[in-house]
Structure formats: structure tokens, C-alpha cells
Short mmCIF file of C-alpha atoms in Angstrom, two decimals:
data_model
loop_
_atom_site.label_atom_id
_atom_site.label_comp_id
_atom_site.label_asym_id
_atom_site.label_seq_id
_atom_site.Cartn_x
_atom_site.Cartn_y
_atom_site.Cartn_z
CA GLY A 1 -13.28 9.57 5.84
CA ALA A 2 -12.44 7.59 2.93
CA VAL A 3 -10.95 9.38 -0.17
CA VAL A 4 -10.91 6.21 -2.32
CA SER A 5 -13.63 3.65 -2.58
CA GLN A 6 -13.12 0.24 -3.85
CA HIS A 7 -16.05 -1.79 -4.41
CA PRO A 8 -16.96 -4.76 -4.35
CA SER A 9 -15.18 -5.74 -1.00
CA ARG A 10 -15.50 -9.38 -1.57
CA VAL A 11 -16.63 -11.47 -4.41
CA ILE A 12 -16.80 -15.30 -4.77
CA CYS A 13 -17.60 -16.66 -8.03
CA LYS A 14 -17.28 -19.97 -10.25
CA SER A 15 -13.90 -20.56 -12.31
CA GLY A 16 -14.25 -19.02 -15.71
CA THR A 17 -16.03 -15.99 -14.15
CA SER A 18 -14.94 -12.14 -15.25
CA VAL A 19 -14.79 -10.01 -12.38
CA LYS A 20 -14.76 -6.46 -12.45
CA ILE A 21 -13.05 -4.03 -9.47
CA GLU A 22 -14.03 -0.28 -9.36
CA CYS A 23 -11.74 2.03 -7.63
CA ARG A 24 -12.76 5.64 -7.38
CA SER A 25 -11.14 8.87 -5.88
CA LEU A 26 -13.17 10.34 -3.88
CA ASP A 27 -12.02 14.07 -2.98
CA PHE A 28 -9.77 14.47 -5.41
CA GLN A 29 -8.73 13.75 -9.41
CA ALA A 30 -6.26 10.91 -9.21
CA THR A 31 -3.76 11.47 -11.54
CA THR A 32 -2.68 8.15 -11.41
CA MET A 33 -4.23 5.00 -9.81
CA PHE A 34 -1.97 1.52 -8.82
CA TRP A 35 -3.40 -1.85 -8.63
CA TYR A 36 -1.87 -4.06 -6.01
CA ARG A 37 -2.35 -7.64 -5.08
CA GLN A 38 -1.37 -9.18 -1.98
CA PHE A 39 -0.97 -12.54 -0.43
CA PRO A 40 -1.66 -13.63 2.92
CA LYS A 41 1.17 -12.48 5.41
CA GLN A 42 3.03 -10.66 2.48
CA SER A 43 3.39 -7.18 1.01
CA LEU A 44 1.71 -5.47 -1.62
CA MET A 45 2.76 -6.45 -5.11
CA LEU A 46 2.71 -3.72 -7.84
CA MET A 47 0.08 -5.16 -10.71
CA ALA A 48 0.12 -2.08 -13.07
CA THR A 49 0.13 1.78 -13.25
CA SER A 50 -2.70 3.64 -15.10
CA ASN A 51 -2.89 7.46 -15.82
CA GLU A 52 -6.50 8.65 -17.10
CA GLY A 53 -6.79 8.14 -20.94
CA SER A 54 -3.89 6.12 -21.20
CA LYS A 55 -2.85 2.22 -21.58
CA ALA A 56 -1.82 0.95 -18.15
CA THR A 57 1.66 0.00 -17.68
CA TYR A 58 2.10 -3.56 -16.53
CA GLU A 59 4.73 -4.95 -14.17
CA GLN A 60 7.06 -7.93 -15.20
CA GLY A 61 5.04 -11.00 -14.92
CA VAL A 62 1.39 -9.76 -15.10
CA GLU A 63 -0.60 -10.65 -17.71
CA LYS A 64 -2.45 -7.67 -19.34
CA ASP A 65 -4.81 -9.88 -21.36
CA LYS A 66 -6.07 -11.56 -17.85
CA PHE A 67 -6.11 -8.20 -15.96
CA LEU A 68 -7.73 -5.69 -17.76
CA ILE A 69 -7.27 -1.96 -16.69
CA ASN A 70 -9.35 0.74 -17.86
CA HIS A 71 -9.00 4.27 -16.33
CA ALA A 72 -11.84 6.32 -17.97
CA SER A 73 -11.83 9.39 -16.13
CA LEU A 74 -9.92 10.96 -13.40
CA THR A 75 -11.86 9.18 -10.63
CA LEU A 76 -12.52 5.89 -11.55
CA SER A 77 -10.30 2.92 -12.28
CA THR A 78 -11.36 -0.77 -13.10
CA LEU A 79 -9.70 -4.05 -12.87
CA THR A 80 -11.35 -6.91 -14.60
CA VAL A 81 -9.97 -10.15 -13.74
CA THR A 82 -10.95 -12.31 -17.08
CA SER A 83 -11.74 -15.97 -16.83
CA ALA A 84 -10.80 -16.02 -13.32
CA HIS A 85 -9.30 -19.27 -11.94
CA PRO A 86 -8.71 -20.60 -8.36
CA GLU A 87 -5.27 -19.20 -8.51
CA ASP A 88 -6.49 -15.73 -8.93
CA SER A 89 -7.62 -15.86 -5.75
CA SER A 90 -6.34 -13.16 -3.57
CA PHE A 91 -6.61 -9.41 -2.37
CA TYR A 92 -6.72 -7.15 -4.37
CA ILE A 93 -5.65 -3.27 -3.44
CA CYS A 94 -6.23 0.09 -5.48
CA SER A 95 -4.95 3.26 -4.77
CA ALA A 96 -4.99 6.82 -6.32
CA LEU A 97 -2.34 9.51 -6.63
CA TRP A 98 -2.51 13.27 -6.96
CA GLY A 99 0.21 15.43 -7.42
CA ASN A 100 3.21 15.21 -4.76
CA GLN A 101 0.85 13.76 -1.96
CA PRO A 102 1.14 9.99 -0.53
CA GLN A 103 -1.05 7.54 -2.40
CA HIS A 104 -4.12 6.44 -0.61
CA PHE A 105 -5.66 3.32 -0.93
CA GLY A 106 -8.86 1.62 -1.14
CA ASP A 107 -10.07 -0.98 1.53
CA GLY A 108 -9.37 -3.86 -0.95
CA THR A 109 -11.46 -6.64 -2.66
CA ARG A 110 -11.03 -10.37 -1.19
CA LEU A 111 -11.65 -12.50 -4.71
CA SER A 112 -12.41 -15.98 -4.27
CA ILE A 113 -12.95 -18.52 -6.88
CA LEU A 114 -14.06 -21.52 -6.65
CA GLY B 1 17.73 -3.86 -7.78
CA GLU B 2 17.32 -1.44 -5.07
CA SER B 3 14.44 -2.39 -2.52
CA VAL B 4 13.19 -1.46 1.00
CA GLY B 5 13.27 -3.97 3.70
CA LEU B 6 12.06 -4.08 7.06
CA HIS B 7 14.31 -5.84 9.97
CA LEU B 8 11.77 -7.51 12.18
CA PRO B 9 8.61 -9.30 10.47
CA THR B 10 7.02 -9.32 13.90
CA LEU B 11 6.87 -7.67 16.87
CA SER B 12 5.05 -8.15 20.15
CA VAL B 13 4.96 -5.19 22.90
CA GLN B 14 2.46 -4.83 25.91
CA GLU B 15 0.05 -1.79 25.92
CA GLY B 16 1.36 1.31 27.12
CA ASP B 17 4.92 0.46 25.77
CA ASN B 18 6.74 2.60 23.08
CA SER B 19 7.12 0.46 19.80
CA ILE B 20 10.19 1.08 17.12
CA ILE B 21 9.54 -0.38 13.85
CA ASN B 22 12.82 -0.33 11.55
CA CYS B 23 13.13 -0.14 7.98
CA ALA B 24 16.29 -0.09 5.79
CA TYR B 25 16.64 1.25 2.24
CA SER B 26 18.63 1.16 -0.44
CA ASN B 27 17.89 3.55 -3.27
CA SER B 28 19.87 6.45 -2.33
CA ALA B 29 17.65 8.53 -4.94
CA SER B 30 14.87 8.10 -2.59
CA ASP B 31 13.97 11.54 -1.15
CA TYR B 32 10.40 10.83 0.05
CA PHE B 33 9.56 7.84 2.77
CA ILE B 34 5.76 7.06 3.97
CA TRP B 35 4.82 4.93 6.58
CA TYR B 36 1.31 2.76 6.53
CA LYS B 37 -0.81 0.72 8.65
CA GLN B 38 -2.92 -2.30 7.41
CA GLU B 39 -5.60 -3.75 9.60
CA SER B 40 -6.69 -7.02 8.67
CA GLY B 41 -8.78 -7.24 5.74
CA LYS B 42 -8.17 -3.56 4.71
CA GLY B 43 -6.29 -1.35 2.91
CA PRO B 44 -3.15 0.53 3.98
CA GLN B 45 -3.56 3.60 5.65
CA PHE B 46 -1.47 6.36 5.64
CA ILE B 47 0.38 7.26 9.06
CA ILE B 48 3.27 9.50 8.63
CA ASP B 49 5.43 10.54 5.97
CA ILE B 50 9.13 12.37 5.58
CA ARG B 51 11.05 13.79 2.97
CA SER B 52 14.66 13.35 2.82
CA ASN B 53 15.44 17.25 3.91
CA MET B 54 14.42 16.16 7.40
CA ASP B 55 15.60 13.65 9.67
CA LYS B 56 12.69 13.72 12.23
CA ARG B 57 8.85 14.27 11.84
CA GLN B 58 6.45 14.25 14.59
CA GLY B 59 2.70 13.12 14.80
CA GLN B 60 -0.01 12.27 17.24
CA ARG B 61 1.84 9.26 19.04
CA VAL B 62 4.19 8.92 16.07
CA THR B 63 7.22 9.84 15.38
CA VAL B 64 9.34 9.09 12.33
CA LEU B 65 13.03 9.18 11.91
CA LEU B 66 15.17 9.32 9.07
CA ASN B 67 19.06 8.62 8.54
CA LYS B 68 19.87 9.03 5.04
CA THR B 69 23.51 8.32 6.00
CA VAL B 70 22.69 4.33 6.64
CA LYS B 71 19.62 4.51 4.77
CA HIS B 72 17.40 3.58 7.70
CA LEU B 73 13.88 4.58 8.86
CA SER B 74 11.98 4.04 11.69
CA LEU B 75 8.63 4.71 13.25
CA GLN B 76 7.96 5.01 16.76
CA ILE B 77 4.61 4.55 18.31
CA ALA B 78 4.13 6.05 21.90
CA ALA B 79 2.19 4.48 24.56
CA THR B 80 0.86 1.61 22.55
CA GLN B 81 -2.66 0.73 22.16
CA PRO B 82 -4.22 -2.66 21.38
CA GLY B 83 -5.64 -0.84 18.43
CA ASP B 84 -2.13 -0.37 17.13
CA SER B 85 -2.18 -3.88 16.25
CA ALA B 86 -1.74 -4.00 12.52
CA VAL B 87 0.77 -4.44 9.90
CA TYR B 88 3.08 -1.52 9.05
CA PHE B 89 4.74 -1.13 5.78
CA CYS B 90 7.18 1.50 4.76
CA ALA B 91 7.63 2.73 1.37
CA GLU B 92 10.09 5.04 -0.41
CA ARG B 93 9.70 7.17 -3.51
CA GLY B 94 12.66 8.31 -5.62
CA GLY B 95 12.72 9.77 -8.98
CA SER B 96 9.60 7.65 -9.95
CA TYR B 97 6.31 8.82 -8.65
CA ILE B 98 5.65 5.11 -8.35
CA PRO B 99 6.52 3.98 -4.25
CA THR B 100 8.30 0.87 -3.52
CA PHE B 101 7.21 -1.03 -0.16
CA GLY B 102 9.05 -3.21 2.21
CA ARG B 103 7.87 -6.53 3.67
CA GLY B 104 6.09 -5.31 6.45
CA THR B 105 6.02 -5.67 10.23
CA SER B 106 3.39 -7.12 12.42
CA LEU B 107 2.91 -5.60 15.31
CA ILE B 108 1.12 -7.20 18.23
CA VAL B 109 0.24 -5.36 21.29
CA HIS B 110 -0.69 -7.61 24.43
CA PRO B 111 -3.25 -5.89 26.93
#
């Protein structure tokens, strides 16, 4: 079964709306969680890395004020897309890492901004 | 910067054939490699991994081969089935725990 749960799986909303995406590790306490963005037929683009209780580390070119990440516990990280616009429409995927294991991914969130 | 890449963006095979998906990496410090399968509309799913102290690892119908001399990684799928149709990504991890993903290969299995 799934070890990382991502919710919601799909969001359709109007421009200017803020959208929150949740990522939960189900069977383990994640030392680190990652947020990715994926465009059609392309690879995963790392947006940010978050550790519980500390500020997220954003990749170059990713606006931290636009994509707010909160990692409040060892099993939950949230990504909030603030004041979303059509260009923010994409597939967002989270993953969780524990120890020296491979990271496990959620099933992604399809975000469509009208 | 260093990167992980894939030789073939699309691979078409007949059901029952064996499939080989290749990946080149350039970070000589990488010591851990992972293959993921991503079906349409879903997140990547772990398939198999291999550490740099090995050159071959087998799973159920899948084999990963690692050639550190030429920095090459491959995923072999035996008796490919229509359900194997997906995009396959290789990923590598070096000193940092943050993996780097290749651009993916789309495997199309024809019945």
C-alpha cells in the first residue's frame, strides 16, 4: 500500500486563489520531504527540500513567497501555492525520505488554475 | 553541473519481449542509484535500487546493471507486459541525500 499520501489529487480553482497541498508519510517518520513540479512529458523538477521544524530550502528560481512550505511534524508537510495564476498550473508531487532508504512519492496533485 | 541523463526518450517493444532502458550519469561521487516507474497521472513508484559496491541486482522480472567504469546504469525488464507501459526514471544520489533525476524514458508495450 501507499506509504506517502498526497491530498488533494486534483484542484481546479480561479486565478488569485491560494491552494494548499498536503503530504503525509503513513508508515514512517520522514526526516526530509521534497516537493517537485512536473510539466507534461518532462522529468521532475525539485522545488524545495524541507526538514521538520526548520525552514525549507528552495531551489534556485523557485519563489519562496509564492510556494509556502510548512513541515510541522515528521509525518506532514504542506505546500501552499499563494495567489495562484494560470502559469502555476502543473502536476505537483511530494516525496518523503527516511534514513538511507529510497524516497517514496505521493500520487501527485494536478493543479489547474482558470 | 553534473547530471543524470537517458539515452532513449521513447522505447517501443512487443509484449513478451525483454526491454532495456539505459541511463548515463556523470557524478563520479554517486554511490546510490534508483529506478522509478511513473504511470500516467501518478507519482513515481520505486522499482529497484543498487549501491555502488554492486554491479548487478535482480528483482521480480527486473534487473539493474551498474557499470561504474563508464558511468552507465540500465534497467532490464523481462517478458515485458502492457502493464509495464510507463515512464521510467533513473535517479542517483551522491554525497548529498538529494537525488538527481534523469529526463525519463517512455516505455510503450504493444500487445
